[in-house]
Structure formats: C-alpha cells, structure tokens
Amino acid sequence: MSQVHGRGIIAAVSSEGVIGVDGRIPWRYSEDFKRFKRLTLGSTIIMGRLTWESLPKKPLVDRRNVVITRRQIDGVECFPDIASALATCEGDVWFIGGARIYEDAMRFADFIDLTYVPDRVEAPGAVYFPEIDEAIWEAGRLEPDPENHQLKRRVYRRRKRDSSE
Ligand SMILES: NC(=O)c1ccc[n+]([C@@H]2O[C@H](COP(=O)([O-])OP(=O)(O)OC[C@H]3O[C@@H](n4cnc5c(N)ncnc54)[C@H](OP(=O)(O)O)[C@@H]3O)[C@@H](O)[C@H]2O)c1
C-alpha cells in the first residue's frame, strides 16, 4: 500500500484473530516489521502501557512515542486516554496496539491496516483484535505482501457518515 495519511490502526493478526500472548507477539516476520517501520516513521505512535512494556528497545526511534496509561512512566509521554493524547497531535497518527487501544481507537481512526499471518495460535493468555463492524468499515481487497506471500493484508476504511444523521 502506498503511504496513507490520517489516523490509522495497524496490527498483525493470526488466523484466529490473536494479536499477542502473555505480553508478546508470538511470531516474527521481518518483512512486516520493515513495513511497520516504513509506514510509522515520522508520525505519532499511540500505544497501551503493556505494549510499551513489551518493546525490547524503547522508544521506537524517529517517531513520537505516546503511551496511554493512568500511571506516569519516565522517559515517555503519557496520557490518561486517547482523546487527550490526540488533542496534542499534529500530522499522521498510528494506533499500534494492544487490544485495549485498538478497541478504543475504533472511534478515532480513519482506517485499519491489518496483516494476516499464517500462524495458528491457541493459548490461554491470548489477546484478540476487536470485532470489525462492516456497517462502519468498508473492507479493501485482500492482497499478499509483495516480499512474503505468506502474509496477507487488508485495509478497512471508515464508511462515509450519512450527512442526514
Ligand atoms: N500483533 C500486533 O500487531 C500487536 C501490536 C501491539 C501489541 N500487541 C500485543 O498486544 C498485547 C498487549 O495488549 P493489551 O490489550 O493486553 O494491552 P495494551 O492495550 O497494550 O495496554 C493496556 C494498558 O494500557 C492502558 N490503556 C490502554 N487503553 C486505554 C484506554 N483506552 N484508556 C485508558 N488506558 C488505556 C492501561 O494502562 P494502565 O493500567 O497503566 O492504566 C491498560 O492497562 C501484547 O501481547 C502485545 O505483544 C500485538
């Protein structure tokens, strides 16, 4: 996909809709990491506290890192909710997870960029991507990643709101 602008949700999900297990992502695809970096560089990335804690190297460089939490964490900007974080943002914003952030970000995002990994993940500690309401989101075409055809991708765009509402 070419560079997009606005507020996007970005996630990788297993066939079952799993995004993480026990505080980590249970797969690794370098093509997807490279694409994630390319898309998010220069923008604001908004994440939940557990996703921040899960990052092996933090902050993610050359991006404004923002954490949503009731706590204060040294070395990173923190906000108690997404709306107050967004009030300080200019330019492109990516909601990078985890599940709680994705769920709340559905109200604020213009599009959802999903990568489907081929892994099967069944684990008691699994967390899932929230349901996508197709009355609100229009599904784009399912396309393979050009560098790794095992990975499929779909972008959902927010449907135009009915102006008579
Ligand atoms: N596959 C992927 O693309 C992907 C991407 C990112 C993360 N992940 C995985 O997702 C898992 C983490 O997800 P998660 O849902 O458990 O945690 P999370 O959303 O990363 O963090 C949850 C915490 O963030 C704060 N928070 C999140 N949303 C909030 C909101 N709307 N308002 C106020 N506070 C909010 C709260 O922090 P306080 O308790 O401090 O107040 C909450 O306890 C990990 O396994 C991670 O590896 C996967």
mmCIF file of N, CA and C in Angstrom, residues 23-89:
data_model
loop_
_atom_site.group_PDB
_atom_site.id
_atom_site.type_symbol
_atom_site.label_atom_id
_atom_site.label_comp_id
_atom_site.label_asym_id
_atom_site.label_seq_id
_atom_site.Cartn_x
_atom_site.Cartn_y
_atom_site.Cartn_z
ATOM 1 N N GLY A 23 1.810 -11.038 26.856
ATOM 2 C CA GLY A 23 2.584 -9.800 26.759
ATOM 3 C C GLY A 23 3.557 -9.721 25.605
ATOM 4 N N ARG A 24 3.461 -10.633 24.651
ATOM 5 C CA ARG A 24 4.364 -10.546 23.498
ATOM 6 C C ARG A 24 3.633 -10.978 22.232
ATOM 7 N N ILE A 25 4.306 -10.759 21.096
ATOM 8 C CA ILE A 25 3.738 -11.186 19.811
ATOM 9 C C ILE A 25 4.375 -12.539 19.467
ATOM 10 N N PRO A 26 3.568 -13.594 19.292
ATOM 11 C CA PRO A 26 4.154 -14.941 19.169
ATOM 12 C C PRO A 26 4.584 -15.324 17.753
ATOM 13 N N TRP A 27 5.022 -14.376 16.964
ATOM 14 C CA TRP A 27 5.599 -14.658 15.642
ATOM 15 C C TRP A 27 6.545 -13.526 15.306
ATOM 16 N N ARG A 28 7.306 -13.730 14.257
ATOM 17 C CA ARG A 28 8.234 -12.686 13.823
ATOM 18 C C ARG A 28 8.393 -12.755 12.315
ATOM 19 N N TYR A 29 7.993 -11.716 11.634
ATOM 20 C CA TYR A 29 8.155 -11.626 10.175
ATOM 21 C C TYR A 29 8.884 -10.317 9.878
ATOM 22 N N SER A 30 10.130 -10.448 9.405
ATOM 23 C CA SER A 30 10.945 -9.238 9.237
ATOM 24 C C SER A 30 10.330 -8.303 8.188
ATOM 25 N N GLU A 31 9.678 -8.878 7.169
ATOM 26 C CA GLU A 31 9.073 -8.019 6.131
ATOM 27 C C GLU A 31 8.012 -7.121 6.767
ATOM 28 N N ASP A 32 7.263 -7.700 7.705
ATOM 29 C CA ASP A 32 6.198 -6.931 8.330
ATOM 30 C C ASP A 32 6.773 -5.854 9.255
ATOM 31 N N PHE A 33 7.836 -6.196 9.966
ATOM 32 C CA PHE A 33 8.490 -5.199 10.823
ATOM 33 C C PHE A 33 9.018 -4.040 9.987
ATOM 34 N N LYS A 34 9.625 -4.387 8.844
ATOM 35 C CA LYS A 34 10.196 -3.328 7.988
ATOM 36 C C LYS A 34 9.092 -2.415 7.475
ATOM 37 N N ARG A 35 7.985 -3.030 7.069
ATOM 38 C CA ARG A 35 6.867 -2.225 6.566
ATOM 39 C C ARG A 35 6.287 -1.346 7.683
ATOM 40 N N PHE A 36 6.141 -1.933 8.882
ATOM 41 C CA PHE A 36 5.637 -1.175 10.035
ATOM 42 C C PHE A 36 6.520 0.052 10.258
ATOM 43 N N LYS A 37 7.815 -0.153 10.189
ATOM 44 C CA LYS A 37 8.733 0.959 10.422
ATOM 45 C C LYS A 37 8.582 2.025 9.338
ATOM 46 N N ARG A 38 8.535 1.552 8.085
ATOM 47 C CA ARG A 38 8.425 2.491 6.958
ATOM 48 C C ARG A 38 7.157 3.350 7.081
ATOM 49 N N LEU A 39 6.052 2.717 7.418
ATOM 50 C CA LEU A 39 4.781 3.450 7.485
ATOM 51 C C LEU A 39 4.733 4.420 8.661
ATOM 52 N N THR A 40 5.331 4.018 9.782
ATOM 53 C CA THR A 40 5.142 4.813 11.003
ATOM 54 C C THR A 40 6.221 5.877 11.211
ATOM 55 N N LEU A 41 7.347 5.792 10.491
ATOM 56 C CA LEU A 41 8.426 6.768 10.695
ATOM 57 C C LEU A 41 7.908 8.188 10.525
ATOM 58 N N GLY A 42 8.298 9.070 11.427
ATOM 59 C CA GLY A 42 7.926 10.477 11.319
ATOM 60 C C GLY A 42 6.555 10.796 11.879
ATOM 61 N N SER A 43 5.808 9.784 12.302
ATOM 62 C CA SER A 43 4.450 10.050 12.791
ATOM 63 C C SER A 43 4.398 9.879 14.313
ATOM 64 N N THR A 44 3.211 10.107 14.863
ATOM 65 C CA THR A 44 2.988 9.814 16.286
ATOM 66 C C THR A 44 2.470 8.387 16.389
ATOM 67 N N ILE A 45 3.039 7.604 17.295
ATOM 68 C CA ILE A 45 2.521 6.261 17.539
ATOM 69 C C ILE A 45 1.927 6.243 18.950
ATOM 70 N N ILE A 46 0.696 5.761 19.032
ATOM 71 C CA ILE A 46 -0.010 5.715 20.314
ATOM 72 C C ILE A 46 -0.188 4.255 20.716
ATOM 73 N N MET A 47 0.222 3.946 21.939
ATOM 74 C CA MET A 47 0.154 2.541 22.385
ATOM 75 C C MET A 47 -0.298 2.447 23.831
ATOM 76 N N GLY A 48 -0.751 1.253 24.201
ATOM 77 C CA GLY A 48 -1.118 0.973 25.581
ATOM 78 C C GLY A 48 0.122 0.702 26.420
ATOM 79 N N ARG A 49 -0.066 0.766 27.736
ATOM 80 C CA ARG A 49 1.076 0.595 28.636
ATOM 81 C C ARG A 49 1.725 -0.783 28.491
ATOM 82 N N LEU A 50 0.917 -1.817 28.294
ATOM 83 C CA LEU A 50 1.502 -3.164 28.203
ATOM 84 C C LEU A 50 2.301 -3.335 26.908
ATOM 85 N N THR A 51 1.832 -2.703 25.843
ATOM 86 C CA THR A 51 2.591 -2.757 24.585
ATOM 87 C C THR A 51 3.918 -2.019 24.745
ATOM 88 N N TRP A 52 3.884 -0.859 25.402
ATOM 89 C CA TRP A 52 5.130 -0.130 25.691
ATOM 90 C C TRP A 52 6.094 -1.028 26.458
ATOM 91 N N GLU A 53 5.581 -1.669 27.515
ATOM 92 C CA GLU A 53 6.459 -2.533 28.328
ATOM 93 C C GLU A 53 7.015 -3.688 27.508
ATOM 94 N N SER A 54 6.277 -4.122 26.484
ATOM 95 C CA SER A 54 6.714 -5.280 25.704
ATOM 96 C C SER A 54 7.805 -4.940 24.679
ATOM 97 N N LEU A 55 8.040 -3.639 24.446
ATOM 98 C CA LEU A 55 9.013 -3.285 23.403
ATOM 99 C C LEU A 55 10.420 -3.631 23.872
ATOM 100 N N PRO A 56 11.173 -4.401 23.102
ATOM 101 C CA PRO A 56 12.526 -4.744 23.538
ATOM 102 C C PRO A 56 13.449 -3.531 23.553
ATOM 103 N N LYS A 57 13.251 -2.621 22.576
ATOM 104 C CA LYS A 57 14.041 -1.376 22.562
ATOM 105 C C LYS A 57 13.066 -0.230 22.520
ATOM 106 N N LYS A 58 13.153 0.653 23.498
ATOM 107 C CA LYS A 58 12.220 1.761 23.506
ATOM 108 C C LYS A 58 12.941 3.057 23.834
ATOM 109 N N PRO A 59 12.432 4.214 23.339
ATOM 110 C CA PRO A 59 11.284 4.348 22.439
ATOM 111 C C PRO A 59 11.602 3.848 21.028
ATOM 112 N N LEU A 60 10.557 3.671 20.227
ATOM 113 C CA LEU A 60 10.760 3.367 18.808
ATOM 114 C C LEU A 60 11.279 4.647 18.150
ATOM 115 N N VAL A 61 12.439 4.527 17.495
ATOM 116 C CA VAL A 61 13.149 5.740 17.055
ATOM 117 C C VAL A 61 12.436 6.468 15.930
ATOM 118 N N ASP A 62 12.689 7.778 15.899
ATOM 119 C CA ASP A 62 12.210 8.665 14.820
ATOM 120 C C ASP A 62 10.691 8.691 14.712
ATOM 121 N N ARG A 63 10.028 8.464 15.829
ATOM 122 C CA ARG A 63 8.586 8.596 15.925
ATOM 123 C C ARG A 63 8.277 9.213 17.284
ATOM 124 N N ARG A 64 7.186 9.964 17.368
ATOM 125 C CA ARG A 64 6.769 10.453 18.693
ATOM 126 C C ARG A 64 6.024 9.322 19.393
ATOM 127 N N ASN A 65 6.607 8.792 20.445
ATOM 128 C CA ASN A 65 6.005 7.680 21.195
ATOM 129 C C ASN A 65 5.070 8.238 22.260
ATOM 130 N N VAL A 66 3.839 7.756 22.284
ATOM 131 C CA VAL A 66 2.851 8.181 23.273
ATOM 132 C C VAL A 66 2.245 6.937 23.917
ATOM 133 N N VAL A 67 2.176 6.948 25.255
ATOM 134 C CA VAL A 67 1.619 5.804 25.977
ATOM 135 C C VAL A 67 0.339 6.238 26.695
ATOM 136 N N ILE A 68 -0.694 5.426 26.569
ATOM 137 C CA ILE A 68 -1.949 5.675 27.281
ATOM 138 C C ILE A 68 -1.931 4.830 28.556
ATOM 139 N N THR A 69 -2.022 5.537 29.697
ATOM 140 C CA THR A 69 -1.934 4.864 30.995
ATOM 141 C C THR A 69 -2.401 5.806 32.101
ATOM 142 N N ARG A 70 -2.840 5.216 33.205
ATOM 143 C CA ARG A 70 -3.150 6.047 34.378
ATOM 144 C C ARG A 70 -1.868 6.380 35.145
ATOM 145 N N ARG A 71 -0.766 5.743 34.778
ATOM 146 C CA ARG A 71 0.492 5.946 35.507
ATOM 147 C C ARG A 71 1.323 7.054 34.880
ATOM 148 N N GLN A 72 2.438 7.378 35.515
ATOM 149 C CA GLN A 72 3.452 8.221 34.888
ATOM 150 C C GLN A 72 4.679 7.353 34.689
ATOM 151 N N ILE A 73 5.156 7.278 33.467
ATOM 152 C CA ILE A 73 6.310 6.432 33.168
ATOM 153 C C ILE A 73 7.449 7.355 32.742
ATOM 154 N N ASP A 74 8.618 7.171 33.346
ATOM 155 C CA ASP A 74 9.764 8.013 32.999
ATOM 156 C C ASP A 74 10.177 7.770 31.556
ATOM 157 N N GLY A 75 10.494 8.853 30.869
ATOM 158 C CA GLY A 75 11.116 8.726 29.552
ATOM 159 C C GLY A 75 10.156 8.625 28.388
ATOM 160 N N VAL A 76 8.862 8.757 28.644
ATOM 161 C CA VAL A 76 7.923 8.722 27.523
ATOM 162 C C VAL A 76 6.708 9.579 27.887
ATOM 163 N N GLU A 77 6.106 10.166 26.865
ATOM 164 C CA GLU A 77 4.895 10.972 27.100
ATOM 165 C C GLU A 77 3.725 10.071 27.423
ATOM 166 N N CYS A 78 3.008 10.395 28.501
ATOM 167 C CA CYS A 78 1.861 9.574 28.909
ATOM 168 C C CYS A 78 0.594 10.425 28.948
ATOM 169 N N PHE A 79 -0.517 9.802 28.566
ATOM 170 C CA PHE A 79 -1.831 10.445 28.638
ATOM 171 C C PHE A 79 -2.815 9.440 29.220
ATOM 172 N N PRO A 80 -3.854 9.966 29.931
ATOM 173 C CA PRO A 80 -4.801 9.036 30.561
ATOM 174 C C PRO A 80 -5.810 8.435 29.593
ATOM 175 N N ASP A 81 -5.968 9.035 28.418
ATOM 176 C CA ASP A 81 -6.910 8.473 27.442
ATOM 177 C C ASP A 81 -6.520 8.937 26.036
ATOM 178 N N ILE A 82 -7.124 8.304 25.047
ATOM 179 C CA ILE A 82 -6.747 8.582 23.660
ATOM 180 C C ILE A 82 -7.132 10.010 23.266
ATOM 181 N N ALA A 83 -8.316 10.465 23.702
ATOM 182 C CA ALA A 83 -8.778 11.801 23.278
ATOM 183 C C ALA A 83 -7.794 12.886 23.726
ATOM 184 N N SER A 84 -7.303 12.794 24.959
ATOM 185 C CA SER A 84 -6.385 13.851 25.411
ATOM 186 C C SER A 84 -5.041 13.748 24.699
ATOM 187 N N ALA A 85 -4.628 12.554 24.330
ATOM 188 C CA ALA A 85 -3.396 12.423 23.540
ATOM 189 C C ALA A 85 -3.600 13.049 22.154
ATOM 190 N N LEU A 86 -4.724 12.730 21.526
ATOM 191 C CA LEU A 86 -4.962 13.234 20.165
ATOM 192 C C LEU A 86 -5.033 14.755 20.126
ATOM 193 N N ALA A 87 -5.493 15.366 21.220
ATOM 194 C CA ALA A 87 -5.599 16.829 21.253
ATOM 195 C C ALA A 87 -4.223 17.483 21.097
ATOM 196 N N THR A 88 -3.156 16.728 21.340
ATOM 197 C CA THR A 88 -1.797 17.288 21.245
ATOM 198 C C THR A 88 -1.106 16.885 19.936
ATOM 199 N N CYS A 89 -1.807 16.151 19.082
ATOM 200 C CA CYS A 89 -1.145 15.571 17.899
ATOM 201 C C CYS A 89 -1.346 16.424 16.656
#
